[in-house]
Amino acid sequence: MPDPINPALARITADAFTLRRALRARPAEQAHTLAARITEAQQLAGTALRLFLDLAPHAAQSSPTDLLLLDRVAQIAKAAQDAGAELTAALARAVENRRRQADARSGRVVLVGPSPQQFIESAVDLLDRIPALYHAISRDRLISFIR
């Protein structure tokens, strides 16, 4: 398998930390900010999927170690994609809430369902999986089998 996996996984993990930090640091309920965070999550998923595509042909013999590595990289991609989906749901809910408030004739608006912040918190939880998966790859010494 190709050597660039460790730097690629390290970059994916660092990008996940950066995105998590940004989501936790300031409320991201503004549409523009949420759209930017969605784009970051999608780029993170894209990087993980490109890594998967690079690794898959080299796992032709399908050893258990190679398959475990592919599984964990696929899980990283899924976590990033799912985080992006949660952020997209937060964006849709934030815009819907604003629209309802603007359309309301009275000052009181009843908002139903999870709040945008709840979707954002779910995205953060999903992003928390990425470093754990990276550490599992390192712990199980899957990277050493790549050469």
mmCIF file of N, CA and C in Angstrom, residues 30-106:
data_model
loop_
_atom_site.group_PDB
_atom_site.id
_atom_site.type_symbol
_atom_site.label_atom_id
_atom_site.label_comp_id
_atom_site.label_asym_id
_atom_site.label_seq_id
_atom_site.Cartn_x
_atom_site.Cartn_y
_atom_site.Cartn_z
ATOM 1 N N GLN A 30 -25.717 31.028 12.107
ATOM 2 C CA GLN A 30 -25.864 31.918 10.964
ATOM 3 C C GLN A 30 -25.696 31.095 9.698
ATOM 4 N N ALA A 31 -26.529 31.364 8.728
ATOM 5 C CA ALA A 31 -26.550 30.561 7.510
ATOM 6 C C ALA A 31 -25.196 30.537 6.812
ATOM 7 N N HIS A 32 -24.555 31.651 6.709
ATOM 8 C CA HIS A 32 -23.261 31.722 6.016
ATOM 9 C C HIS A 32 -22.210 30.874 6.733
ATOM 10 N N THR A 33 -22.165 30.976 8.042
ATOM 11 C CA THR A 33 -21.195 30.208 8.829
ATOM 12 C C THR A 33 -21.481 28.715 8.718
ATOM 13 N N LEU A 34 -22.748 28.339 8.800
ATOM 14 C CA LEU A 34 -23.102 26.930 8.680
ATOM 15 C C LEU A 34 -22.745 26.388 7.300
ATOM 16 N N ALA A 35 -23.005 27.170 6.266
ATOM 17 C CA ALA A 35 -22.666 26.726 4.910
ATOM 18 C C ALA A 35 -21.159 26.503 4.779
ATOM 19 N N ALA A 36 -20.366 27.370 5.380
ATOM 20 C CA ALA A 36 -18.910 27.194 5.343
ATOM 21 C C ALA A 36 -18.489 25.932 6.088
ATOM 22 N N ARG A 37 -19.110 25.654 7.228
ATOM 23 C CA ARG A 37 -18.776 24.451 7.998
ATOM 24 C C ARG A 37 -19.210 23.188 7.250
ATOM 25 N N ILE A 38 -20.334 23.254 6.550
ATOM 26 C CA ILE A 38 -20.781 22.111 5.741
ATOM 27 C C ILE A 38 -19.747 21.813 4.667
ATOM 28 N N THR A 39 -19.262 22.858 4.026
ATOM 29 C CA THR A 39 -18.247 22.695 2.987
ATOM 30 C C THR A 39 -16.991 22.053 3.562
ATOM 31 N N GLU A 40 -16.587 22.462 4.756
ATOM 32 C CA GLU A 40 -15.408 21.876 5.398
ATOM 33 C C GLU A 40 -15.618 20.390 5.688
ATOM 34 N N ALA A 41 -16.807 20.032 6.175
ATOM 35 C CA ALA A 41 -17.096 18.619 6.454
ATOM 36 C C ALA A 41 -17.091 17.806 5.167
ATOM 37 N N GLN A 42 -17.628 18.374 4.101
ATOM 38 C CA GLN A 42 -17.641 17.674 2.819
ATOM 39 C C GLN A 42 -16.225 17.494 2.277
ATOM 40 N N GLN A 43 -15.388 18.498 2.452
ATOM 41 C CA GLN A 43 -13.993 18.370 2.012
ATOM 42 C C GLN A 43 -13.275 17.292 2.823
ATOM 43 N N LEU A 44 -13.556 17.236 4.110
ATOM 44 C CA LEU A 44 -12.978 16.223 4.977
ATOM 45 C C LEU A 44 -13.399 14.827 4.513
ATOM 46 N N ALA A 45 -14.677 14.659 4.213
ATOM 47 C CA ALA A 45 -15.170 13.366 3.714
ATOM 48 C C ALA A 45 -14.531 13.039 2.374
ATOM 49 N N GLY A 46 -14.388 14.033 1.516
ATOM 50 C CA GLY A 46 -13.766 13.815 0.210
ATOM 51 C C GLY A 46 -12.326 13.360 0.331
ATOM 52 N N THR A 47 -11.596 13.946 1.251
ATOM 53 C CA THR A 47 -10.206 13.541 1.479
ATOM 54 C C THR A 47 -10.138 12.093 1.949
ATOM 55 N N ALA A 48 -11.031 11.735 2.864
ATOM 56 C CA ALA A 48 -11.056 10.353 3.362
ATOM 57 C C ALA A 48 -11.447 9.375 2.255
ATOM 58 N N LEU A 49 -12.389 9.753 1.423
ATOM 59 C CA LEU A 49 -12.799 8.869 0.321
ATOM 60 C C LEU A 49 -11.695 8.716 -0.717
ATOM 61 N N ARG A 50 -10.956 9.801 -0.986
ATOM 62 C CA ARG A 50 -9.822 9.688 -1.913
ATOM 63 C C ARG A 50 -8.756 8.754 -1.337
ATOM 64 N N LEU A 51 -8.525 8.836 -0.030
ATOM 65 C CA LEU A 51 -7.578 7.925 0.608
ATOM 66 C C LEU A 51 -8.063 6.484 0.466
ATOM 67 N N PHE A 52 -9.351 6.270 0.692
ATOM 68 C CA PHE A 52 -9.917 4.931 0.531
ATOM 69 C C PHE A 52 -9.690 4.424 -0.893
ATOM 70 N N LEU A 53 -9.971 5.272 -1.870
ATOM 71 C CA LEU A 53 -9.772 4.880 -3.267
ATOM 72 C C LEU A 53 -8.316 4.566 -3.573
ATOM 73 N N ASP A 54 -7.398 5.297 -2.938
ATOM 74 C CA ASP A 54 -5.973 5.017 -3.131
ATOM 75 C C ASP A 54 -5.572 3.686 -2.508
ATOM 76 N N LEU A 55 -6.180 3.353 -1.386
ATOM 77 C CA LEU A 55 -5.805 2.132 -0.662
ATOM 78 C C LEU A 55 -6.475 0.878 -1.218
ATOM 79 N N ALA A 56 -7.693 1.001 -1.690
ATOM 80 C CA ALA A 56 -8.481 -0.168 -2.095
ATOM 81 C C ALA A 56 -7.793 -1.052 -3.130
ATOM 82 N N PRO A 57 -7.179 -0.516 -4.181
ATOM 83 C CA PRO A 57 -6.545 -1.409 -5.159
ATOM 84 C C PRO A 57 -5.358 -2.182 -4.589
ATOM 85 N N HIS A 58 -4.720 -1.630 -3.575
ATOM 86 C CA HIS A 58 -3.562 -2.283 -2.979
ATOM 87 C C HIS A 58 -3.963 -3.377 -1.999
ATOM 88 N N ALA A 59 -5.236 -3.451 -1.694
ATOM 89 C CA ALA A 59 -5.732 -4.484 -0.775
ATOM 90 C C ALA A 59 -6.325 -5.641 -1.572
ATOM 91 N N ALA A 60 -5.777 -5.884 -2.741
ATOM 92 C CA ALA A 60 -6.315 -6.923 -3.631
ATOM 93 C C ALA A 60 -6.320 -8.300 -2.980
ATOM 94 N N GLN A 61 -5.326 -8.555 -2.158
ATOM 95 C CA GLN A 61 -5.256 -9.863 -1.503
ATOM 96 C C GLN A 61 -6.226 -9.939 -0.327
ATOM 97 N N SER A 62 -6.735 -8.802 0.072
ATOM 98 C CA SER A 62 -7.743 -8.718 1.133
ATOM 99 C C SER A 62 -7.324 -9.422 2.418
ATOM 100 N N SER A 63 -6.149 -9.095 2.888
ATOM 101 C CA SER A 63 -5.741 -9.632 4.182
ATOM 102 C C SER A 63 -6.612 -8.989 5.262
ATOM 103 N N PRO A 64 -6.767 -9.655 6.391
ATOM 104 C CA PRO A 64 -7.572 -9.077 7.469
ATOM 105 C C PRO A 64 -7.058 -7.697 7.890
ATOM 106 N N THR A 65 -5.760 -7.508 7.878
ATOM 107 C CA THR A 65 -5.190 -6.220 8.258
ATOM 108 C C THR A 65 -5.569 -5.143 7.248
ATOM 109 N N ASP A 66 -5.445 -5.460 5.965
ATOM 110 C CA ASP A 66 -5.821 -4.499 4.929
ATOM 111 C C ASP A 66 -7.307 -4.156 5.008
ATOM 112 N N LEU A 67 -8.128 -5.170 5.226
ATOM 113 C CA LEU A 67 -9.570 -4.935 5.309
ATOM 114 C C LEU A 67 -9.932 -4.105 6.541
ATOM 115 N N LEU A 68 -9.233 -4.321 7.640
ATOM 116 C CA LEU A 68 -9.485 -3.529 8.844
ATOM 117 C C LEU A 68 -9.113 -2.067 8.595
ATOM 118 N N LEU A 69 -8.000 -1.845 7.917
ATOM 119 C CA LEU A 69 -7.599 -0.482 7.583
ATOM 120 C C LEU A 69 -8.648 0.161 6.678
ATOM 121 N N LEU A 70 -9.076 -0.548 5.634
ATOM 122 C CA LEU A 70 -10.100 -0.008 4.736
ATOM 123 C C LEU A 70 -11.391 0.290 5.489
ATOM 124 N N ASP A 71 -11.770 -0.592 6.400
ATOM 125 C CA ASP A 71 -12.980 -0.390 7.193
ATOM 126 C C ASP A 71 -12.879 0.887 8.017
ATOM 127 N N ARG A 72 -11.746 1.099 8.649
ATOM 128 C CA ARG A 72 -11.598 2.289 9.497
ATOM 129 C C ARG A 72 -11.540 3.568 8.665
ATOM 130 N N VAL A 73 -10.904 3.520 7.512
ATOM 131 C CA VAL A 73 -10.893 4.702 6.640
ATOM 132 C C VAL A 73 -12.315 4.983 6.134
ATOM 133 N N ALA A 74 -13.065 3.931 5.808
ATOM 134 C CA ALA A 74 -14.457 4.107 5.381
ATOM 135 C C ALA A 74 -15.294 4.701 6.517
ATOM 136 N N GLN A 75 -15.038 4.271 7.743
ATOM 137 C CA GLN A 75 -15.764 4.818 8.889
ATOM 138 C C GLN A 75 -15.429 6.290 9.103
ATOM 139 N N ILE A 76 -14.176 6.664 8.849
ATOM 140 C CA ILE A 76 -13.786 8.075 8.949
ATOM 141 C C ILE A 76 -14.558 8.888 7.911
ATOM 142 N N ALA A 77 -14.616 8.384 6.676
ATOM 143 C CA ALA A 77 -15.356 9.081 5.620
ATOM 144 C C ALA A 77 -16.834 9.203 5.990
ATOM 145 N N LYS A 78 -17.402 8.129 6.532
ATOM 146 C CA LYS A 78 -18.815 8.153 6.920
ATOM 147 C C LYS A 78 -19.059 9.162 8.034
ATOM 148 N N ALA A 79 -18.188 9.205 9.028
ATOM 149 C CA ALA A 79 -18.350 10.160 10.125
ATOM 150 C C ALA A 79 -18.331 11.596 9.596
ATOM 151 N N ALA A 80 -17.425 11.876 8.669
ATOM 152 C CA ALA A 80 -17.345 13.225 8.097
ATOM 153 C C ALA A 80 -18.592 13.536 7.262
ATOM 154 N N GLN A 81 -19.043 12.558 6.465
ATOM 155 C CA GLN A 81 -20.253 12.777 5.665
ATOM 156 C C GLN A 81 -21.477 12.962 6.558
ATOM 157 N N ASP A 82 -21.586 12.151 7.582
ATOM 158 C CA ASP A 82 -22.718 12.267 8.493
ATOM 159 C C ASP A 82 -22.689 13.607 9.236
ATOM 160 N N ALA A 83 -21.497 14.074 9.601
ATOM 161 C CA ALA A 83 -21.371 15.387 10.247
ATOM 162 C C ALA A 83 -21.845 16.476 9.288
ATOM 163 N N GLY A 84 -21.464 16.357 8.030
ATOM 164 C CA GLY A 84 -21.934 17.315 7.031
ATOM 165 C C GLY A 84 -23.447 17.294 6.899
ATOM 166 N N ALA A 85 -24.031 16.111 6.951
ATOM 167 C CA ALA A 85 -25.490 15.992 6.863
ATOM 168 C C ALA A 85 -26.165 16.637 8.078
ATOM 169 N N GLU A 86 -25.603 16.448 9.250
ATOM 170 C CA GLU A 86 -26.163 17.074 10.451
ATOM 171 C C GLU A 86 -26.065 18.598 10.364
ATOM 172 N N LEU A 87 -24.954 19.084 9.847
ATOM 173 C CA LEU A 87 -24.802 20.525 9.694
ATOM 174 C C LEU A 87 -25.774 21.070 8.647
ATOM 175 N N THR A 88 -26.028 20.293 7.612
ATOM 176 C CA THR A 88 -27.005 20.701 6.604
ATOM 177 C C THR A 88 -28.401 20.754 7.225
ATOM 178 N N ALA A 89 -28.708 19.795 8.071
ATOM 179 C CA ALA A 89 -29.991 19.815 8.781
ATOM 180 C C ALA A 89 -30.081 21.038 9.694
ATOM 181 N N ALA A 90 -28.974 21.401 10.332
ATOM 182 C CA ALA A 90 -28.950 22.595 11.180
ATOM 183 C C ALA A 90 -29.213 23.845 10.346
ATOM 184 N N LEU A 91 -28.598 23.902 9.173
ATOM 185 C CA LEU A 91 -28.806 25.040 8.277
ATOM 186 C C LEU A 91 -30.269 25.136 7.856
ATOM 187 N N ALA A 92 -30.830 24.014 7.428
ATOM 188 C CA ALA A 92 -32.233 24.012 6.999
ATOM 189 C C ALA A 92 -33.154 24.419 8.150
ATOM 190 N N ARG A 93 -32.888 23.913 9.341
ATOM 191 C CA ARG A 93 -33.734 24.256 10.498
ATOM 192 C C ARG A 93 -33.576 25.729 10.867
ATOM 193 N N ALA A 94 -32.363 26.258 10.819
ATOM 194 C CA ALA A 94 -32.151 27.672 11.150
ATOM 195 C C ALA A 94 -32.892 28.580 10.171
ATOM 196 N N VAL A 95 -32.820 28.259 8.883
ATOM 197 C CA VAL A 95 -33.512 29.072 7.876
ATOM 198 C C VAL A 95 -35.028 28.936 8.045
ATOM 199 N N GLU A 96 -35.478 27.707 8.295
ATOM 200 C CA GLU A 96 -36.913 27.487 8.512
ATOM 201 C C GLU A 96 -37.400 28.281 9.730
ATOM 202 N N ASN A 97 -36.645 28.256 10.804
ATOM 203 C CA ASN A 97 -37.027 28.996 12.010
ATOM 204 C C ASN A 97 -37.098 30.494 11.732
ATOM 205 N N ARG A 98 -36.111 31.004 10.999
ATOM 206 C CA ARG A 98 -36.123 32.435 10.656
ATOM 207 C C ARG A 98 -37.341 32.780 9.792
ATOM 208 N N ARG A 99 -37.641 31.909 8.844
ATOM 209 C CA ARG A 99 -38.799 32.138 7.974
ATOM 210 C C ARG A 99 -40.079 32.148 8.792
ATOM 211 N N ARG A 100 -40.225 31.214 9.706
ATOM 212 C CA ARG A 100 -41.433 31.151 10.547
ATOM 213 C C ARG A 100 -41.560 32.406 11.409
ATOM 214 N N GLN A 101 -40.439 32.842 11.946
ATOM 215 C CA GLN A 101 -40.483 34.047 12.765
ATOM 216 C C GLN A 101 -40.846 35.271 11.930
ATOM 217 N N ALA A 102 -40.338 35.348 10.709
ATOM 218 C CA ALA A 102 -40.652 36.478 9.833
ATOM 219 C C ALA A 102 -42.115 36.441 9.394
ATOM 220 N N ASP A 103 -42.675 35.239 9.202
ATOM 221 C CA ASP A 103 -44.064 35.095 8.759
ATOM 222 C C ASP A 103 -45.077 35.234 9.889
ATOM 223 N N ALA A 104 -44.607 35.154 11.122
ATOM 224 C CA ALA A 104 -45.521 35.158 12.266
ATOM 225 C C ALA A 104 -46.197 36.516 12.405
ATOM 226 N N ARG A 105 -47.501 36.470 12.586
ATOM 227 C CA ARG A 105 -48.259 37.715 12.772
ATOM 228 C C ARG A 105 -48.174 38.165 14.220
ATOM 229 N N SER A 106 -48.076 37.218 15.114
ATOM 230 C CA SER A 106 -47.898 37.571 16.525
ATOM 231 C C SER A 106 -46.419 37.438 16.851
#
